Amino acid sequence: EAGVAQSPRYKIIEKRQSVAFWCNPISGHATLYWYQQILGQGPKLLIQFQNNGVVDDSQLPKDRFSAERLKGVDSTLKIQPAKLEDSAVYLCASSLSGGGYTFGSGTRLTVV
Amino acid sequence: GIQVEQSPPDLILQEGANSTLRCNFSDSVNNLQWFHQNPWGQLINLFYIPSGTKQNGRLSATTVATERYSLLYISSSQTTDSGVYFCAVPSGGGADGLTFGKGTHLIIQP
């Protein structure tokens, strides 16, 4: 089966600019997650979708981050405006309900 | 929220050696996952192991849920085993989001 697809692979932006990341989960996986991984740390959950509804966004900085999952398939994560501390790898994962995760390759964001 | 502690934080071994990585968690959980992050950043799911023991080739994992810990065993290490090993447990609150430990950074030298 195809894996979790993410794009772009790398992105460099200036602070206060906006950026968007895209994720296509494994076909049939109802649950989709966005994680932020800062260098040297474990991933931190930003938001979880079940189909196209938000299950948990308690750790999403909603003043600058937004996410959507249209038609319960693809998802986009947006940051506007970006700050220096947003430099990280943004990982998308999907799972069958209650099952193991499959992660995408991630998008490495550098904010300068 | 739930706390996840992994040990050791760093481990350097020669090719062919065996190793045991530990994960302690602060509250009851209904599942636990082990991941390997390779030097290129890709996170690979190794085990989904809420309890008991599972084996996959040279790797095996044991979770003792009642004592709130899990162990990952790597036998006959190869250089391709290098990377960071994370364990992760559900954060709670009814959702499936995971809380990750800080990881064990494993280096296998030829």
XYZ file of C-alpha atoms in Angstrom:
222
model
C 0.000 0.000 0.000
C 1.115 3.564 -0.619
C 2.422 5.421 2.403
C 1.513 8.795 3.844
C 2.455 11.504 1.343
C 3.626 14.943 2.437
C 4.795 18.018 0.572
C 6.891 20.023 0.325
C 9.916 18.205 1.749
C 11.691 21.413 2.711
C 10.625 25.028 3.120
C 12.546 28.150 4.099
C 10.590 31.319 4.848
C 11.148 34.617 6.593
C 9.470 35.343 9.904
C 5.985 36.819 9.597
C 5.426 35.055 6.273
C 2.828 32.340 5.835
C 3.351 28.702 4.849
C 1.179 25.670 4.147
C 1.898 21.947 4.283
C -0.070 19.186 2.588
C -0.728 15.587 3.624
C -2.411 12.667 1.890
C -2.992 9.738 4.292
C -3.135 6.037 3.570
C -6.332 5.167 1.762
C -9.023 4.077 4.208
C -7.352 5.564 7.286
C -10.022 7.626 9.009
C -7.693 9.207 11.565
C -5.120 11.818 10.588
C -2.632 13.604 12.844
C -0.246 16.528 12.549
C 2.813 16.522 14.802
C 5.564 19.068 15.316
C 9.078 17.777 16.001
C 11.649 20.283 17.196
C 15.278 19.220 16.820
C 16.341 16.850 19.591
C 12.823 16.241 20.895
C 10.052 13.728 20.369
C 7.088 14.661 18.177
C 4.328 16.721 19.775
C 0.704 16.386 18.677
C -0.799 19.515 17.131
C -4.155 18.256 15.893
C -6.071 15.016 15.328
C -8.865 14.520 12.785
C -11.389 11.687 12.649
C -12.702 11.733 9.079
C -13.144 15.497 8.554
C -13.916 16.402 12.173
C -11.424 17.675 14.755
C -10.977 15.293 17.713
C -8.193 17.095 19.569
C -6.571 20.467 18.861
C -5.709 21.367 22.440
C -1.996 21.870 21.659
C -2.484 23.795 18.408
C -1.444 27.484 18.720
C -4.671 28.708 17.217
C -3.579 32.339 16.985
C -1.225 31.377 14.147
C -1.823 27.738 13.195
C -4.842 26.354 11.364
C -5.623 22.996 9.815
C -8.372 21.465 7.768
C -9.227 18.088 6.312
C -11.526 18.355 3.357
C -13.811 15.408 2.527
C -12.084 13.325 5.181
C -9.009 12.642 3.030
C -6.256 15.214 2.352
C -5.265 17.736 4.980
C -3.433 21.063 5.041
C -1.673 22.727 7.962
C -1.058 26.464 7.749
C 1.080 28.839 9.784
C 0.428 32.569 9.550
C 2.445 34.513 10.553
C 5.470 32.288 11.172
C 7.845 32.843 14.079
C 11.445 31.726 14.473
C 10.390 29.123 17.058
C 8.185 27.414 14.459
C 11.321 25.983 12.836
C 10.766 22.235 13.089
C 9.782 19.151 11.146
C 6.034 18.857 10.611
C 4.935 15.251 10.472
C 1.642 13.876 9.259
C 0.472 10.422 10.328
C -2.601 8.306 9.754
C -4.085 5.240 11.384
C -7.043 2.944 11.396
C -9.104 3.642 14.501
C -7.151 2.402 17.508
C -4.341 0.961 15.398
C -0.674 1.638 14.827
C 0.478 4.831 13.163
C 2.106 5.341 9.788
C 4.095 8.569 9.469
C 4.942 10.528 6.354
C 8.477 11.747 5.619
C 7.736 15.178 7.062
C 8.266 18.781 5.988
C 11.347 20.498 7.380
C 10.512 24.166 7.990
C 13.185 26.779 8.606
C 12.066 30.253 9.616
C 14.776 32.922 9.228
C -0.708 14.851 31.391
C 0.978 11.476 31.101
C 4.771 11.430 31.364
C 7.009 9.155 29.295
C 10.639 8.576 30.238
C 13.131 6.652 28.125
C 16.520 5.316 29.068
C 19.320 5.437 28.295
C 19.288 8.723 26.374
C 22.333 7.693 24.333
C 23.874 4.329 23.537
C 26.934 3.484 21.448
C 27.531 -0.168 20.583
C 29.644 -2.275 18.279
C 28.018 -4.160 15.459
C 26.760 -7.528 16.673
C 26.012 -6.406 20.233
C 22.637 -6.727 21.927
C 20.789 -3.873 23.632
C 17.766 -3.180 25.804
C 15.923 0.132 25.712
C 13.448 1.043 28.434
C 10.284 3.146 28.477
C 8.490 4.103 31.697
C 5.113 5.819 31.709
C 3.279 7.542 34.528
C -0.303 6.328 34.078
C -2.319 3.386 32.848
C -2.434 3.066 29.079
C -4.325 0.869 26.625
C -1.616 0.807 24.022
C 2.043 1.628 23.473
C 3.981 2.059 20.258
C 7.711 1.888 19.529
C 9.144 3.843 16.609
C 12.537 4.055 14.940
C 13.564 7.391 13.429
C 16.341 6.819 10.918
C 19.113 9.347 10.244
C 17.002 10.795 7.388
C 14.155 11.577 9.784
C 11.660 8.920 8.732
C 9.633 7.495 11.633
C 8.922 3.797 11.271
C 6.425 1.991 13.455
C 8.155 -1.022 14.994
C 5.556 -2.350 17.396
C 2.024 -1.686 18.542
C 2.132 -3.467 21.881
C -0.402 -2.708 24.627
C 0.759 -5.715 26.660
C 2.733 -8.911 26.387
C 5.607 -9.665 24.033
C 5.983 -9.354 20.277
C 8.895 -10.254 18.026
C 9.856 -9.110 14.558
C 13.145 -10.537 13.346
C 15.991 -9.280 15.519
C 13.702 -6.934 17.425
C 11.300 -7.763 20.188
C 9.267 -5.734 22.653
C 7.639 -6.453 25.974
C 5.090 -4.269 27.741
C 4.156 -4.832 31.385
C 1.155 -2.554 31.625
C 0.520 -3.216 35.322
C 4.032 -1.968 36.153
C 3.947 0.834 33.559
C 7.002 0.010 31.513
C 8.010 -1.403 28.175
C 11.303 -2.801 26.896
C 12.660 -2.934 23.364
C 15.324 -5.563 22.656
C 17.649 -5.379 19.693
C 19.814 -8.425 19.070
C 22.863 -8.750 16.820
C 22.878 -5.008 16.072
C 23.606 -3.774 12.559
C 24.714 -0.305 11.477
C 21.284 0.203 9.917
C 19.794 0.015 13.420
C 21.323 3.410 14.181
C 18.914 6.257 14.831
C 16.543 7.372 17.559
C 14.070 5.004 19.182
C 10.894 6.507 20.589
C 8.137 5.011 22.651
C 4.738 6.682 22.701
C 1.518 6.238 24.620
C -1.966 7.749 24.286
C -2.171 11.226 25.774
C -5.582 10.479 27.291
C -8.886 12.266 27.091
C -10.442 9.740 24.752
C -8.440 10.728 21.671
C -5.748 8.639 19.972
C -3.034 11.293 19.974
C 0.297 10.112 21.365
C 2.724 11.486 23.923
C 6.287 10.628 22.960
C 9.319 10.171 25.143
C 12.546 12.021 24.383
C 13.997 8.972 22.697
C 17.126 6.836 22.912
C 19.805 7.803 20.419
C 21.500 4.579 19.288
C 24.748 4.501 17.333
C 25.994 1.178 16.002
C 29.652 1.286 15.007
C 31.080 -1.132 12.419
